[in-house]
Protein backbone atom coordinates (compact mmCIF):
# COMPACT_ATOMS: atom_id res chain seq x y z
CA UNK A 1 0.00 0.00 0.00
CA UNK A 2 2.81 2.42 0.95
CA UNK A 3 4.56 1.60 -2.31
CA UNK A 4 1.39 2.39 -4.27
CA UNK A 5 0.96 5.73 -2.49
CA UNK A 6 4.60 6.55 -3.16
CA UNK A 7 4.15 5.78 -6.86
CA UNK A 8 1.05 7.97 -7.09
CA UNK A 9 2.81 10.80 -5.28
CA UNK A 10 5.77 10.51 -7.64
CA UNK A 11 3.45 10.63 -10.66
CA UNK A 12 1.68 13.70 -9.27
CA UNK A 13 4.98 15.51 -8.72
CA UNK A 14 6.13 14.59 -12.23
CA UNK A 15 2.94 15.93 -13.81
CA UNK A 16 3.09 19.10 -11.71
CA UNK A 17 6.73 19.70 -12.61
CA UNK A 18 6.00 19.11 -16.30
CA UNK A 19 3.10 21.56 -16.19
CA UNK A 20 5.20 24.26 -14.53
CA UNK A 21 8.00 23.69 -17.05
CA UNK A 22 5.55 24.08 -19.92
CA UNK A 23 4.34 27.39 -18.48
CA UNK A 24 7.90 28.66 -18.09
CA UNK A 25 8.79 27.66 -21.65
CA UNK A 26 5.73 29.47 -22.97
CA UNK A 27 7.37 32.85 -22.42
CA UNK A 28 10.84 34.20 -23.16
CA UNK A 29 12.62 36.97 -21.27
CA UNK A 30 15.01 39.16 -23.24
CA UNK A 31 15.73 42.78 -24.06
CA UNK A 32 13.44 44.49 -26.52
CA UNK A 33 11.56 47.69 -27.24
CA UNK A 34 11.52 50.41 -24.57
CA UNK A 35 7.71 50.24 -24.70
CA UNK A 36 7.78 46.55 -23.82
CA UNK A 37 8.24 44.55 -20.62
CA UNK A 38 11.08 42.36 -21.91
CA UNK A 39 8.79 39.35 -22.10
CA UNK A 40 7.93 37.57 -25.34
CA UNK A 41 5.08 35.27 -26.36
CA UNK A 42 5.02 33.53 -29.74
CA UNK A 43 7.68 35.92 -31.09
CA UNK A 44 5.76 39.00 -29.92
CA UNK A 45 7.01 41.28 -27.20
CA UNK A 46 4.34 42.15 -24.64
CA UNK A 47 3.72 45.88 -24.25
CA UNK A 48 3.70 47.88 -21.04
CA UNK A 49 0.29 48.38 -19.46
CA UNK A 50 -1.27 51.79 -19.79
CA UNK A 51 -1.75 52.91 -16.19
CA UNK A 52 -4.73 54.69 -14.71
CA UNK A 53 -2.82 57.94 -15.26
CA UNK A 54 -3.85 57.67 -18.92
CA UNK A 55 -7.55 57.59 -18.09
CA UNK A 56 -8.20 60.94 -19.76
CA UNK A 57 -6.94 59.50 -23.06
CA UNK A 58 -9.60 56.79 -22.84
CA UNK A 59 -12.28 59.45 -22.44
CA UNK A 60 -10.93 61.89 -25.05
CA UNK A 61 -13.44 63.73 -27.23
CA UNK A 62 -11.73 62.56 -30.43
CA UNK A 63 -12.19 58.88 -29.66
CA UNK A 64 -15.44 58.48 -31.59
CA UNK A 65 -13.87 60.03 -34.69
CA UNK A 66 -10.59 58.13 -34.43
CA UNK A 67 -12.05 54.73 -33.55
CA UNK A 68 -15.70 54.92 -34.64
CA UNK A 69 -16.81 53.37 -31.36
CA UNK A 70 -20.47 53.50 -32.38
CA UNK A 71 -19.77 51.19 -35.31
CA UNK A 72 -17.82 48.88 -32.99
CA UNK A 73 -20.87 48.39 -30.78
CA UNK A 74 -23.05 47.89 -33.85
CA UNK A 75 -20.62 45.17 -34.96
CA UNK A 76 -21.34 43.34 -31.71
CA UNK A 77 -25.06 43.13 -32.48
CA UNK A 78 -25.90 43.44 -28.78
CA UNK A 79 -29.29 42.10 -27.68
CA UNK A 80 -31.22 43.18 -24.58
CA UNK A 81 -30.46 39.93 -22.76
CA UNK A 82 -26.75 39.62 -23.58
CA UNK A 83 -24.30 39.02 -20.75
CA UNK A 84 -21.07 40.74 -21.81
CA UNK A 85 -17.59 40.97 -20.31
CA UNK A 86 -15.40 43.99 -21.06
CA UNK A 87 -11.85 42.88 -20.28
CA UNK A 88 -9.52 45.71 -19.32
CA UNK A 89 -12.56 47.96 -19.08
CA UNK A 90 -10.54 50.95 -17.93
CA UNK A 91 -12.73 53.92 -17.04
CA UNK A 92 -15.78 52.23 -18.56
CA UNK A 93 -15.95 54.02 -21.91
CA UNK A 94 -17.54 51.01 -23.62
CA UNK A 95 -19.09 49.49 -20.49
CA UNK A 96 -21.78 52.09 -19.96
CA UNK A 97 -22.60 52.35 -23.66
CA UNK A 98 -23.16 48.59 -23.78
CA UNK A 99 -25.23 48.76 -20.60
CA UNK A 100 -27.83 50.92 -22.35
CA UNK A 101 -28.24 48.22 -25.00
CA UNK A 102 -28.11 45.01 -22.93
CA UNK A 103 -30.72 46.33 -20.50
CA UNK A 104 -31.85 42.87 -19.38
CA UNK A 105 -28.37 41.37 -19.29
CA UNK A 106 -25.23 42.00 -17.24
CA UNK A 107 -22.13 43.90 -18.26
CA UNK A 108 -19.10 42.62 -16.37
CA UNK A 109 -16.50 45.40 -16.21
CA UNK A 110 -13.20 43.62 -15.54
CA UNK A 111 -9.98 45.43 -14.70
CA UNK A 112 -6.89 44.80 -12.58
CA UNK A 113 -6.31 48.42 -11.56
CA UNK A 114 -8.25 49.54 -8.51
CA UNK A 115 -8.18 53.14 -9.74
CA UNK A 116 -10.03 52.13 -12.92
CA UNK A 117 -12.62 50.23 -10.88
CA UNK A 118 -13.07 53.28 -8.65
CA UNK A 119 -13.68 55.49 -11.69
CA UNK A 120 -16.40 53.11 -12.91
CA UNK A 121 -17.84 52.82 -9.41
CA UNK A 122 -18.25 56.61 -9.34
CA UNK A 123 -20.12 56.48 -12.66
CA UNK A 124 -22.46 53.89 -11.19
CA UNK A 125 -23.15 55.94 -8.06
CA UNK A 126 -26.31 57.56 -9.42
CA UNK A 127 -27.94 54.12 -9.67
CA UNK A 128 -28.67 54.25 -13.40
CA UNK A 129 -26.47 51.28 -14.26
CA UNK A 130 -27.72 48.45 -12.09
CA UNK A 131 -26.82 45.97 -14.84
CA UNK A 132 -23.09 46.78 -14.57
CA UNK A 133 -21.04 44.53 -12.29
CA UNK A 134 -17.46 45.48 -11.45
CA UNK A 135 -14.92 42.65 -11.27
CA UNK A 136 -11.32 42.78 -10.03
CA UNK A 137 -9.30 40.59 -12.36
CA UNK A 138 -5.75 39.33 -12.03
CA UNK A 139 -2.84 38.90 -14.44
CA UNK A 140 -3.93 35.33 -15.15
CA UNK A 141 -7.71 35.30 -14.70
CA UNK A 142 -10.76 37.42 -15.40
CA UNK A 143 -12.42 35.90 -12.31
CA UNK A 144 -15.76 35.11 -13.95
CA UNK A 145 -17.76 31.91 -13.59
CA UNK A 146 -17.63 29.27 -16.35
CA UNK A 147 -20.24 29.66 -19.12
CA UNK A 148 -21.32 33.05 -17.81
CA UNK A 149 -21.08 35.36 -20.83
CA UNK A 150 -22.43 35.54 -24.37
CA UNK A 151 -19.90 38.06 -25.62
CA UNK A 152 -16.46 39.32 -24.63
CA UNK A 153 -14.96 42.66 -25.64
CA UNK A 154 -11.23 43.38 -25.45
CA UNK A 155 -10.31 46.83 -26.76
CA UNK A 156 -6.59 47.64 -27.20
CA UNK A 157 -5.72 45.55 -24.12
CA UNK A 158 -4.70 42.08 -25.29
CA UNK A 159 -1.21 43.17 -26.37
CA UNK A 160 -0.55 44.34 -22.78
CA UNK A 161 -1.54 41.11 -21.01
CA UNK A 162 1.43 39.76 -19.05
CA UNK A 163 0.11 36.20 -19.30
CA UNK A 164 -1.88 36.11 -22.56
CA UNK A 165 -2.22 32.32 -22.70
CA UNK A 166 -3.60 32.04 -19.18
CA UNK A 167 -5.89 35.04 -19.63
CA UNK A 168 -7.36 33.76 -22.88
CA UNK A 169 -7.87 30.32 -21.36
CA UNK A 170 -9.77 32.01 -18.54
CA UNK A 171 -11.85 33.99 -21.03
CA UNK A 172 -12.64 30.92 -23.12
CA UNK A 173 -13.83 29.13 -19.99
CA UNK A 174 -16.21 32.00 -19.20
CA UNK A 175 -17.67 32.03 -22.72
CA UNK A 176 -20.86 30.11 -23.39
CA UNK A 177 -20.76 27.47 -26.16
CA UNK A 178 -21.91 29.91 -28.84
CA UNK A 179 -20.13 32.88 -27.31
CA UNK A 180 -18.16 35.43 -29.32
CA UNK A 181 -14.97 37.28 -28.52
CA UNK A 182 -14.48 40.70 -30.10
CA UNK A 183 -10.76 41.44 -30.16
CA UNK A 184 -10.01 45.04 -31.06
CA UNK A 185 -6.40 45.92 -31.85
CA UNK A 186 -4.73 48.67 -33.84
CA UNK A 187 -3.68 47.35 -37.25
CA UNK A 188 0.06 46.65 -37.35
CA UNK A 189 -0.27 46.00 -41.10
CA UNK A 190 -0.89 49.71 -41.63
CA UNK A 191 2.16 51.93 -41.03
CA UNK A 192 -0.09 55.00 -41.12
CA UNK A 193 -1.87 54.07 -37.89
CA UNK A 194 -0.27 56.55 -35.43
CA UNK A 195 0.29 54.12 -32.55
CA UNK A 196 3.51 52.68 -31.09
CA UNK A 197 4.64 49.41 -32.66
CA UNK A 198 4.08 47.22 -29.59
CA UNK A 199 0.56 48.57 -29.16
CA UNK A 200 -0.49 47.25 -32.56
CA UNK A 201 -1.09 43.69 -33.79
CA UNK A 202 -1.46 41.90 -37.10
CA UNK A 203 -4.38 39.61 -37.77
CA UNK A 204 -1.92 36.77 -38.41
CA UNK A 205 -0.34 37.14 -34.98
CA UNK A 206 -3.68 37.34 -33.20
CA UNK A 207 -4.98 34.24 -34.98
CA UNK A 208 -1.83 32.29 -34.05
CA UNK A 209 -2.00 33.23 -30.38
CA UNK A 210 -5.71 32.64 -29.84
CA UNK A 211 -5.63 29.32 -31.67
CA UNK A 212 -3.29 28.12 -28.91
CA UNK A 213 -6.22 28.18 -26.47
CA UNK A 214 -8.83 26.87 -28.89
CA UNK A 215 -10.31 30.09 -30.27
CA UNK A 216 -10.61 30.55 -34.03
CA UNK A 217 -11.25 33.60 -36.16
CA UNK A 218 -14.77 33.71 -37.57
CA UNK A 219 -14.42 37.07 -39.29
CA UNK A 220 -12.54 40.35 -39.23
CA UNK A 221 -14.93 43.26 -39.66
CA UNK A 222 -12.94 45.78 -41.68
CA UNK A 223 -15.02 48.87 -40.93
CA UNK A 224 -13.09 50.71 -38.22
CA UNK A 225 -10.68 53.54 -39.11
CA UNK A 226 -7.54 52.25 -37.38
CA UNK A 227 -8.40 48.96 -35.70
CA UNK A 228 -9.09 45.32 -36.43
CA UNK A 229 -12.46 44.08 -35.20
CA UNK A 230 -11.70 40.36 -35.03
CA UNK A 231 -14.49 37.99 -34.00
CA UNK A 232 -13.33 34.73 -32.41
CA UNK A 233 -15.39 31.68 -31.45
CA UNK A 234 -14.63 28.37 -29.74
CA UNK A 235 -13.28 25.56 -31.93
XYZ file of C-alpha atoms in Angstrom, residues 30-121:
92
model
C 15.009 39.155 -23.236
C 15.728 42.779 -24.060
C 13.444 44.485 -26.517
C 11.564 47.692 -27.236
C 11.517 50.415 -24.568
C 7.709 50.244 -24.704
C 7.775 46.546 -23.817
C 8.245 44.552 -20.618
C 11.078 42.362 -21.913
C 8.789 39.348 -22.096
C 7.927 37.570 -25.340
C 5.081 35.272 -26.360
C 5.024 33.530 -29.743
C 7.684 35.916 -31.092
C 5.762 39.002 -29.920
C 7.006 41.283 -27.204
C 4.343 42.147 -24.645
C 3.724 45.885 -24.249
C 3.703 47.876 -21.041
C 0.294 48.376 -19.461
C -1.265 51.793 -19.787
C -1.749 52.913 -16.195
C -4.729 54.694 -14.711
C -2.815 57.940 -15.261
C -3.849 57.666 -18.917
C -7.554 57.592 -18.088
C -8.197 60.943 -19.758
C -6.936 59.499 -23.064
C -9.604 56.793 -22.842
C -12.282 59.452 -22.441
C -10.928 61.894 -25.050
C -13.444 63.728 -27.230
C -11.730 62.562 -30.427
C -12.194 58.875 -29.659
C -15.439 58.480 -31.594
C -13.870 60.032 -34.694
C -10.588 58.132 -34.425
C -12.049 54.729 -33.554
C -15.705 54.915 -34.644
C -16.810 53.367 -31.362
C -20.473 53.498 -32.377
C -19.767 51.186 -35.306
C -17.818 48.882 -32.992
C -20.869 48.392 -30.777
C -23.050 47.889 -33.846
C -20.623 45.171 -34.960
C -21.342 43.336 -31.710
C -25.065 43.127 -32.475
C -25.900 43.436 -28.777
C -29.287 42.097 -27.680
C -31.219 43.176 -24.579
C -30.463 39.932 -22.761
C -26.754 39.615 -23.579
C -24.302 39.021 -20.753
C -21.072 40.737 -21.815
C -17.591 40.970 -20.305
C -15.402 43.989 -21.062
C -11.850 42.885 -20.275
C -9.518 45.705 -19.323
C -12.561 47.956 -19.080
C -10.542 50.954 -17.926
C -12.727 53.920 -17.039
C -15.779 52.233 -18.559
C -15.955 54.018 -21.906
C -17.543 51.010 -23.622
C -19.091 49.493 -20.487
C -21.782 52.090 -19.962
C -22.599 52.351 -23.655
C -23.162 48.586 -23.780
C -25.233 48.760 -20.604
C -27.830 50.922 -22.345
C -28.240 48.217 -24.997
C -28.110 45.014 -22.932
C -30.721 46.330 -20.502
C -31.850 42.872 -19.380
C -28.367 41.367 -19.290
C -25.235 42.000 -17.244
C -22.134 43.902 -18.256
C -19.099 42.619 -16.369
C -16.503 45.395 -16.208
C -13.198 43.619 -15.536
C -9.980 45.426 -14.696
C -6.886 44.799 -12.582
C -6.309 48.416 -11.564
C -8.251 49.542 -8.515
C -8.176 53.142 -9.743
C -10.028 52.125 -12.918
C -12.622 50.228 -10.878
C -13.071 53.278 -8.652
C -13.685 55.489 -11.689
C -16.402 53.114 -12.907
C -17.844 52.820 -9.415
